[in-house]
Amino acid sequence: MEALATEKGGFMYLNRALLVLLQTLLQDEIAEDYAELGMKLSEIPLTLHSASELVRLCLRKSDSPAGESEDTYKEDEDNEGFAVFQDDEVEDEFLEKLETSEFFDLTTEEKLHILTALCHRILMTYSVQDHVDSKQHRSGELWKERLAILKGENDKKRA
């Protein structure tokens, strides 16, 4: 909290947190299409100095490859299995500020808003969704096992 509230004093701590969040996001399959100037974002060296720009690029509302319009995606919306990710977490004004200044130059509220949006984007990754799905499936299996055990105990009591 101190690093978030201090102007430039929390630079190292916040940038380390940004690096961890960016590494997590860029390692997921969902980030394979994130690119800028023909280069995948996951291939850009992740350093303390590149973190602010990579955050801005990762939080853009449109992750469509360059040259493809949103109309292309609207046509595909009716296709089964196609999902358009609407990221309303980051307002354009925050992304515009990141274009002209570093993350640590932002106000505390802006930093917190961007960190929240980055965490939200991570929670929407395929890896997290797969993990949640597998845990829900395992929970269902355990519930069925419990019901079977309880049924067996009830049958013994009746007998």
mmCIF file with all atom_site columns, C-alpha atoms in Angstrom:
data_model
loop_
_atom_site.group_PDB
_atom_site.id
_atom_site.type_symbol
_atom_site.label_atom_id
_atom_site.label_alt_id
_atom_site.label_comp_id
_atom_site.label_asym_id
_atom_site.label_entity_id
_atom_site.label_seq_id
_atom_site.pdbx_PDB_ins_code
_atom_site.Cartn_x
_atom_site.Cartn_y
_atom_site.Cartn_z
_atom_site.occupancy
_atom_site.B_iso_or_equiv
_atom_site.pdbx_formal_charge
_atom_site.auth_seq_id
_atom_site.auth_comp_id
_atom_site.auth_asym_id
_atom_site.auth_atom_id
_atom_site.pdbx_PDB_model_num
ATOM 1   C CA . MET A 1 1   ? 0.000   0.000   0.000   1.00 0.00 ? 1   MET A CA 1
ATOM 2   C CA . GLU A 1 2   ? 2.898   2.344   0.756   1.00 0.00 ? 2   GLU A CA 1
ATOM 3   C CA . ALA A 1 3   ? 4.435   1.681   -2.653  1.00 0.00 ? 3   ALA A CA 1
ATOM 4   C CA . LEU A 1 4   ? 1.101   2.386   -4.288  1.00 0.00 ? 4   LEU A CA 1
ATOM 5   C CA . ALA A 1 5   ? 0.541   5.615   -2.382  1.00 0.00 ? 5   ALA A CA 1
ATOM 6   C CA . THR A 1 6   ? 4.035   7.084   -2.702  1.00 0.00 ? 6   THR A CA 1
ATOM 7   C CA . GLU A 1 7   ? 4.826   9.072   -5.803  1.00 0.00 ? 7   GLU A CA 1
ATOM 8   C CA . LYS A 1 8   ? 8.042   7.557   -7.108  1.00 0.00 ? 8   LYS A CA 1
ATOM 9   C CA . GLY A 1 9   ? 9.291   5.852   -3.970  1.00 0.00 ? 9   GLY A CA 1
ATOM 10  C CA . GLY A 1 10  ? 7.423   2.633   -4.685  1.00 0.00 ? 10  GLY A CA 1
ATOM 11  C CA . PHE A 1 11  ? 8.767   2.262   -8.216  1.00 0.00 ? 11  PHE A CA 1
ATOM 12  C CA . MET A 1 12  ? 10.781  -0.912  -7.649  1.00 0.00 ? 12  MET A CA 1
ATOM 13  C CA . TYR A 1 13  ? 8.130   -2.714  -5.636  1.00 0.00 ? 13  TYR A CA 1
ATOM 14  C CA . LEU A 1 14  ? 5.261   -1.857  -8.019  1.00 0.00 ? 14  LEU A CA 1
ATOM 15  C CA . ASN A 1 15  ? 7.320   -2.704  -11.071 1.00 0.00 ? 15  ASN A CA 1
ATOM 16  C CA . ARG A 1 16  ? 8.169   -6.107  -9.600  1.00 0.00 ? 16  ARG A CA 1
ATOM 17  C CA . ALA A 1 17  ? 4.446   -6.687  -9.067  1.00 0.00 ? 17  ALA A CA 1
ATOM 18  C CA . LEU A 1 18  ? 3.770   -5.580  -12.656 1.00 0.00 ? 18  LEU A CA 1
ATOM 19  C CA . LEU A 1 19  ? 6.448   -7.950  -13.948 1.00 0.00 ? 19  LEU A CA 1
ATOM 20  C CA . VAL A 1 20  ? 4.896   -10.908 -12.140 1.00 0.00 ? 20  VAL A CA 1
ATOM 21  C CA . LEU A 1 21  ? 1.418   -10.046 -13.425 1.00 0.00 ? 21  LEU A CA 1
ATOM 22  C CA . LEU A 1 22  ? 2.696   -9.521  -16.972 1.00 0.00 ? 22  LEU A CA 1
ATOM 23  C CA . GLN A 1 23  ? 4.658   -12.793 -16.935 1.00 0.00 ? 23  GLN A CA 1
ATOM 24  C CA . THR A 1 24  ? 1.521   -14.601 -15.820 1.00 0.00 ? 24  THR A CA 1
ATOM 25  C CA . LEU A 1 25  ? -0.611  -12.997 -18.512 1.00 0.00 ? 25  LEU A CA 1
ATOM 26  C CA . LEU A 1 26  ? 1.875   -13.309 -21.376 1.00 0.00 ? 26  LEU A CA 1
ATOM 27  C CA . GLN A 1 27  ? 2.531   -17.021 -20.701 1.00 0.00 ? 27  GLN A CA 1
ATOM 28  C CA . ASP A 1 28  ? -1.102  -17.918 -21.344 1.00 0.00 ? 28  ASP A CA 1
ATOM 29  C CA . GLU A 1 29  ? -2.474  -18.988 -24.719 1.00 0.00 ? 29  GLU A CA 1
ATOM 30  C CA . ILE A 1 30  ? -4.815  -16.003 -24.746 1.00 0.00 ? 30  ILE A CA 1
ATOM 31  C CA . ALA A 1 31  ? -1.803  -13.702 -25.116 1.00 0.00 ? 31  ALA A CA 1
ATOM 32  C CA . GLU A 1 32  ? -0.479  -15.452 -28.224 1.00 0.00 ? 32  GLU A CA 1
ATOM 33  C CA . ASP A 1 33  ? -2.350  -12.978 -30.407 1.00 0.00 ? 33  ASP A CA 1
ATOM 34  C CA . TYR A 1 34  ? -1.187  -9.898  -28.502 1.00 0.00 ? 34  TYR A CA 1
ATOM 35  C CA . ALA A 1 35  ? 1.141   -8.094  -30.891 1.00 0.00 ? 35  ALA A CA 1
ATOM 36  C CA . GLU A 1 36  ? 2.487   -4.667  -31.678 1.00 0.00 ? 36  GLU A CA 1
ATOM 37  C CA . LEU A 1 37  ? 4.277   -3.688  -34.877 1.00 0.00 ? 37  LEU A CA 1
ATOM 38  C CA . GLY A 1 38  ? 4.300   -7.298  -36.029 1.00 0.00 ? 38  GLY A CA 1
ATOM 39  C CA . MET A 1 39  ? 5.998   -8.614  -32.891 1.00 0.00 ? 39  MET A CA 1
ATOM 40  C CA . LYS A 1 40  ? 4.314   -10.804 -30.301 1.00 0.00 ? 40  LYS A CA 1
ATOM 41  C CA . LEU A 1 41  ? 4.253   -9.160  -26.896 1.00 0.00 ? 41  LEU A CA 1
ATOM 42  C CA . SER A 1 42  ? 5.431   -12.393 -25.293 1.00 0.00 ? 42  SER A CA 1
ATOM 43  C CA . GLU A 1 43  ? 8.667   -12.072 -27.306 1.00 0.00 ? 43  GLU A CA 1
ATOM 44  C CA . ILE A 1 44  ? 9.454   -8.563  -26.041 1.00 0.00 ? 44  ILE A CA 1
ATOM 45  C CA . PRO A 1 45  ? 11.961  -8.661  -23.179 1.00 0.00 ? 45  PRO A CA 1
ATOM 46  C CA . LEU A 1 46  ? 10.122  -8.050  -19.930 1.00 0.00 ? 46  LEU A CA 1
ATOM 47  C CA . THR A 1 47  ? 12.146  -5.577  -17.876 1.00 0.00 ? 47  THR A CA 1
ATOM 48  C CA . LEU A 1 48  ? 11.502  -2.873  -15.318 1.00 0.00 ? 48  LEU A CA 1
ATOM 49  C CA . HIS A 1 49  ? 11.714  -0.366  -18.156 1.00 0.00 ? 49  HIS A CA 1
ATOM 50  C CA . SER A 1 50  ? 9.333   -2.100  -20.564 1.00 0.00 ? 50  SER A CA 1
ATOM 51  C CA . ALA A 1 51  ? 6.665   -2.962  -17.966 1.00 0.00 ? 51  ALA A CA 1
ATOM 52  C CA . SER A 1 52  ? 4.609   0.232   -18.327 1.00 0.00 ? 52  SER A CA 1
ATOM 53  C CA . GLU A 1 53  ? 4.359   -0.050  -22.105 1.00 0.00 ? 53  GLU A CA 1
ATOM 54  C CA . LEU A 1 54  ? 3.587   -3.771  -21.992 1.00 0.00 ? 54  LEU A CA 1
ATOM 55  C CA . VAL A 1 55  ? 0.802   -3.116  -19.469 1.00 0.00 ? 55  VAL A CA 1
ATOM 56  C CA . ARG A 1 56  ? -0.698  -0.562  -21.841 1.00 0.00 ? 56  ARG A CA 1
ATOM 57  C CA . LEU A 1 57  ? -0.468  -2.949  -24.795 1.00 0.00 ? 57  LEU A CA 1
ATOM 58  C CA . CYS A 1 58  ? -1.922  -5.877  -22.842 1.00 0.00 ? 58  CYS A CA 1
ATOM 59  C CA . LEU A 1 59  ? -4.875  -3.844  -21.584 1.00 0.00 ? 59  LEU A CA 1
ATOM 60  C CA . ARG A 1 60  ? -6.008  -2.464  -24.929 1.00 0.00 ? 60  ARG A CA 1
ATOM 61  C CA . LYS A 1 61  ? -9.680  -3.058  -25.543 1.00 0.00 ? 61  LYS A CA 1
ATOM 62  C CA . SER A 1 62  ? -9.077  -4.539  -28.972 1.00 0.00 ? 62  SER A CA 1
ATOM 63  C CA . ASP A 1 63  ? -6.611  -7.375  -29.224 1.00 0.00 ? 63  ASP A CA 1
ATOM 64  C CA . SER A 1 64  ? -7.407  -7.980  -32.857 1.00 0.00 ? 64  SER A CA 1
ATOM 65  C CA . PRO A 1 65  ? -4.427  -8.466  -35.138 1.00 0.00 ? 65  PRO A CA 1
ATOM 66  C CA . ALA A 1 66  ? -3.419  -5.357  -37.057 1.00 0.00 ? 66  ALA A CA 1
ATOM 67  C CA . GLY A 1 67  ? -5.304  -4.897  -40.274 1.00 0.00 ? 67  GLY A CA 1
ATOM 68  C CA . GLU A 1 68  ? -8.433  -6.745  -39.179 1.00 0.00 ? 68  GLU A CA 1
ATOM 69  C CA . SER A 1 69  ? -11.433 -4.629  -38.420 1.00 0.00 ? 69  SER A CA 1
ATOM 70  C CA . GLU A 1 70  ? -13.953 -5.218  -35.712 1.00 0.00 ? 70  GLU A CA 1
ATOM 71  C CA . ASP A 1 71  ? -16.496 -5.944  -38.463 1.00 0.00 ? 71  ASP A CA 1
ATOM 72  C CA . THR A 1 72  ? -14.603 -9.185  -39.146 1.00 0.00 ? 72  THR A CA 1
ATOM 73  C CA . TYR A 1 73  ? -15.175 -10.208 -35.544 1.00 0.00 ? 73  TYR A CA 1
ATOM 74  C CA . LYS A 1 74  ? -18.827 -9.138  -35.558 1.00 0.00 ? 74  LYS A CA 1
ATOM 75  C CA . GLU A 1 75  ? -19.467 -11.444 -38.497 1.00 0.00 ? 75  GLU A CA 1
ATOM 76  C CA . ASP A 1 76  ? -17.991 -14.353 -36.542 1.00 0.00 ? 76  ASP A CA 1
ATOM 77  C CA . GLU A 1 77  ? -19.959 -13.687 -33.348 1.00 0.00 ? 77  GLU A CA 1
ATOM 78  C CA . ASP A 1 78  ? -22.724 -16.019 -34.456 1.00 0.00 ? 78  ASP A CA 1
ATOM 79  C CA . ASN A 1 79  ? -20.312 -18.915 -34.977 1.00 0.00 ? 79  ASN A CA 1
ATOM 80  C CA . GLU A 1 80  ? -20.380 -21.545 -32.274 1.00 0.00 ? 80  GLU A CA 1
ATOM 81  C CA . GLY A 1 81  ? -17.464 -21.339 -29.884 1.00 0.00 ? 81  GLY A CA 1
ATOM 82  C CA . PHE A 1 82  ? -16.576 -17.752 -30.805 1.00 0.00 ? 82  PHE A CA 1
ATOM 83  C CA . ALA A 1 83  ? -16.293 -15.367 -27.901 1.00 0.00 ? 83  ALA A CA 1
ATOM 84  C CA . VAL A 1 84  ? -15.559 -11.674 -27.972 1.00 0.00 ? 84  VAL A CA 1
ATOM 85  C CA . PHE A 1 85  ? -13.881 -10.451 -24.835 1.00 0.00 ? 85  PHE A CA 1
ATOM 86  C CA . GLN A 1 86  ? -15.339 -7.141  -23.740 1.00 0.00 ? 86  GLN A CA 1
ATOM 87  C CA . ASP A 1 87  ? -12.880 -5.557  -21.354 1.00 0.00 ? 87  ASP A CA 1
ATOM 88  C CA . ASP A 1 88  ? -14.635 -2.636  -19.747 1.00 0.00 ? 88  ASP A CA 1
ATOM 89  C CA . GLU A 1 89  ? -12.169 -2.583  -16.876 1.00 0.00 ? 89  GLU A CA 1
ATOM 90  C CA . VAL A 1 90  ? -9.805  0.005   -18.378 1.00 0.00 ? 90  VAL A CA 1
ATOM 91  C CA . GLU A 1 91  ? -11.044 3.330   -19.601 1.00 0.00 ? 91  GLU A CA 1
ATOM 92  C CA . ASP A 1 92  ? -9.359  4.879   -22.608 1.00 0.00 ? 92  ASP A CA 1
ATOM 93  C CA . GLU A 1 93  ? -8.116  7.822   -20.552 1.00 0.00 ? 93  GLU A CA 1
ATOM 94  C CA . PHE A 1 94  ? -5.926  5.512   -18.447 1.00 0.00 ? 94  PHE A CA 1
ATOM 95  C CA . LEU A 1 95  ? -4.436  3.872   -21.516 1.00 0.00 ? 95  LEU A CA 1
ATOM 96  C CA . GLU A 1 96  ? -3.813  7.284   -23.072 1.00 0.00 ? 96  GLU A CA 1
ATOM 97  C CA . LYS A 1 97  ? -1.994  8.383   -19.920 1.00 0.00 ? 97  LYS A CA 1
ATOM 98  C CA . LEU A 1 98  ? 0.181   5.263   -20.123 1.00 0.00 ? 98  LEU A CA 1
ATOM 99  C CA . GLU A 1 99  ? 1.087   6.241   -23.694 1.00 0.00 ? 99  GLU A CA 1
ATOM 100 C CA . THR A 1 100 ? 2.629   9.498   -22.528 1.00 0.00 ? 100 THR A CA 1
ATOM 101 C CA . SER A 1 101 ? 3.856   8.680   -19.032 1.00 0.00 ? 101 SER A CA 1
ATOM 102 C CA . GLU A 1 102 ? 5.228   5.827   -16.983 1.00 0.00 ? 102 GLU A CA 1
ATOM 103 C CA . PHE A 1 103 ? 3.112   3.732   -14.631 1.00 0.00 ? 103 PHE A CA 1
ATOM 104 C CA . PHE A 1 104 ? 4.747   5.219   -11.526 1.00 0.00 ? 104 PHE A CA 1
ATOM 105 C CA . ASP A 1 105 ? 3.849   8.765   -12.683 1.00 0.00 ? 105 ASP A CA 1
ATOM 106 C CA . LEU A 1 106 ? 0.129   7.999   -12.398 1.00 0.00 ? 106 LEU A CA 1
ATOM 107 C CA . THR A 1 107 ? -2.007  8.856   -9.402  1.00 0.00 ? 107 THR A CA 1
ATOM 108 C CA . THR A 1 108 ? -2.703  6.246   -6.745  1.00 0.00 ? 108 THR A CA 1
ATOM 109 C CA . GLU A 1 109 ? -6.259  5.780   -8.028  1.00 0.00 ? 109 GLU A CA 1
ATOM 110 C CA . GLU A 1 110 ? -5.056  5.295   -11.606 1.00 0.00 ? 110 GLU A CA 1
ATOM 111 C CA . LYS A 1 111 ? -2.380  2.793   -10.537 1.00 0.00 ? 111 LYS A CA 1
ATOM 112 C CA . LEU A 1 112 ? -4.927  0.839   -8.536  1.00 0.00 ? 112 LEU A CA 1
ATOM 113 C CA . HIS A 1 113 ? -7.390  0.871   -11.431 1.00 0.00 ? 113 HIS A CA 1
ATOM 114 C CA . ILE A 1 114 ? -4.752  -0.462  -13.829 1.00 0.00 ? 114 ILE A CA 1
ATOM 115 C CA . LEU A 1 115 ? -3.569  -3.158  -11.399 1.00 0.00 ? 115 LEU A CA 1
ATOM 116 C CA . THR A 1 116 ? -7.173  -4.257  -10.914 1.00 0.00 ? 116 THR A CA 1
ATOM 117 C CA . ALA A 1 117 ? -7.723  -4.413  -14.666 1.00 0.00 ? 117 ALA A CA 1
ATOM 118 C CA . LEU A 1 118 ? -4.555  -6.437  -15.140 1.00 0.00 ? 118 LEU A CA 1
ATOM 119 C CA . CYS A 1 119 ? -5.664  -8.912  -12.461 1.00 0.00 ? 119 CYS A CA 1
ATOM 120 C CA . HIS A 1 120 ? -9.086  -9.114  -14.115 1.00 0.00 ? 120 HIS A CA 1
ATOM 121 C CA . ARG A 1 121 ? -7.452  -9.849  -17.468 1.00 0.00 ? 121 ARG A CA 1
ATOM 122 C CA . ILE A 1 122 ? -5.398  -12.630 -15.845 1.00 0.00 ? 122 ILE A CA 1
ATOM 123 C CA . LEU A 1 123 ? -8.523  -14.132 -14.274 1.00 0.00 ? 123 LEU A CA 1
ATOM 124 C CA . MET A 1 124 ? -10.039 -14.315 -17.757 1.00 0.00 ? 124 MET A CA 1
ATOM 125 C CA . THR A 1 125 ? -7.121  -16.322 -19.201 1.00 0.00 ? 125 THR A CA 1
ATOM 126 C CA . TYR A 1 126 ? -7.571  -19.832 -20.510 1.00 0.00 ? 126 TYR A CA 1
ATOM 127 C CA . SER A 1 127 ? -5.283  -21.267 -17.823 1.00 0.00 ? 127 SER A CA 1
ATOM 128 C CA . VAL A 1 128 ? -7.374  -19.875 -14.986 1.00 0.00 ? 128 VAL A CA 1
ATOM 129 C CA . GLN A 1 129 ? -10.623 -20.921 -16.649 1.00 0.00 ? 129 GLN A CA 1
ATOM 130 C CA . ASP A 1 130 ? -9.268  -24.445 -17.217 1.00 0.00 ? 130 ASP A CA 1
ATOM 131 C CA . HIS A 1 131 ? -8.160  -24.627 -13.577 1.00 0.00 ? 131 HIS A CA 1
ATOM 132 C CA . VAL A 1 132 ? -11.571 -23.518 -12.296 1.00 0.00 ? 132 VAL A CA 1
ATOM 133 C CA . ASP A 1 133 ? -13.340 -25.959 -14.621 1.00 0.00 ? 133 ASP A CA 1
ATOM 134 C CA . SER A 1 134 ? -11.156 -28.857 -13.469 1.00 0.00 ? 134 SER A CA 1
ATOM 135 C CA . LYS A 1 135 ? -11.771 -28.007 -9.809  1.00 0.00 ? 135 LYS A CA 1
ATOM 136 C CA . GLN A 1 136 ? -15.525 -27.802 -10.397 1.00 0.00 ? 136 GLN A CA 1
ATOM 137 C CA . HIS A 1 137 ? -15.424 -31.162 -12.161 1.00 0.00 ? 137 HIS A CA 1
ATOM 138 C CA . ARG A 1 138 ? -13.412 -32.668 -9.286  1.00 0.00 ? 138 ARG A CA 1
ATOM 139 C CA . SER A 1 139 ? -15.868 -31.166 -6.785  1.00 0.00 ? 139 SER A CA 1
ATOM 140 C CA . GLY A 1 140 ? -18.746 -32.835 -8.653  1.00 0.00 ? 140 GLY A CA 1
ATOM 141 C CA . GLU A 1 141 ? -16.931 -36.172 -8.563  1.00 0.00 ? 141 GLU A CA 1
ATOM 142 C CA . LEU A 1 142 ? -16.269 -35.878 -4.830  1.00 0.00 ? 142 LEU A CA 1
ATOM 143 C CA . TRP A 1 143 ? -19.911 -34.969 -4.223  1.00 0.00 ? 143 TRP A CA 1
ATOM 144 C CA . LYS A 1 144 ? -21.040 -38.079 -6.106  1.00 0.00 ? 144 LYS A CA 1
ATOM 145 C CA . GLU A 1 145 ? -18.611 -40.209 -4.075  1.00 0.00 ? 145 GLU A CA 1
ATOM 146 C CA . ARG A 1 146 ? -19.966 -38.711 -0.857  1.00 0.00 ? 146 ARG A CA 1
ATOM 147 C CA . LEU A 1 147 ? -23.535 -39.430 -1.915  1.00 0.00 ? 147 LEU A CA 1
ATOM 148 C CA . ALA A 1 148 ? -22.581 -43.015 -2.744  1.00 0.00 ? 148 ALA A CA 1
ATOM 149 C CA . ILE A 1 149 ? -20.957 -43.453 0.690   1.00 0.00 ? 149 ILE A CA 1
ATOM 150 C CA . LEU A 1 150 ? -23.986 -41.958 2.456   1.00 0.00 ? 150 LEU A CA 1
ATOM 151 C CA . LYS A 1 151 ? -26.300 -44.196 0.439   1.00 0.00 ? 151 LYS A CA 1
ATOM 152 C CA . GLY A 1 152 ? -24.229 -47.226 1.411   1.00 0.00 ? 152 GLY A CA 1
ATOM 153 C CA . GLU A 1 153 ? -24.393 -46.233 5.090   1.00 0.00 ? 153 GLU A CA 1
ATOM 154 C CA . ASN A 1 154 ? -28.159 -45.721 4.879   1.00 0.00 ? 154 ASN A CA 1
ATOM 155 C CA . ASP A 1 155 ? -28.587 -49.106 3.196   1.00 0.00 ? 155 ASP A CA 1
ATOM 156 C CA . LYS A 1 156 ? -26.605 -50.743 6.031   1.00 0.00 ? 156 LYS A CA 1
ATOM 157 C CA . LYS A 1 157 ? -28.772 -48.999 8.628   1.00 0.00 ? 157 LYS A CA 1
ATOM 158 C CA . ARG A 1 158 ? -31.941 -50.181 6.904   1.00 0.00 ? 158 ARG A CA 1
ATOM 159 C CA . ALA A 1 159 ? -30.654 -53.712 6.671   1.00 0.00 ? 159 ALA A CA 1
#
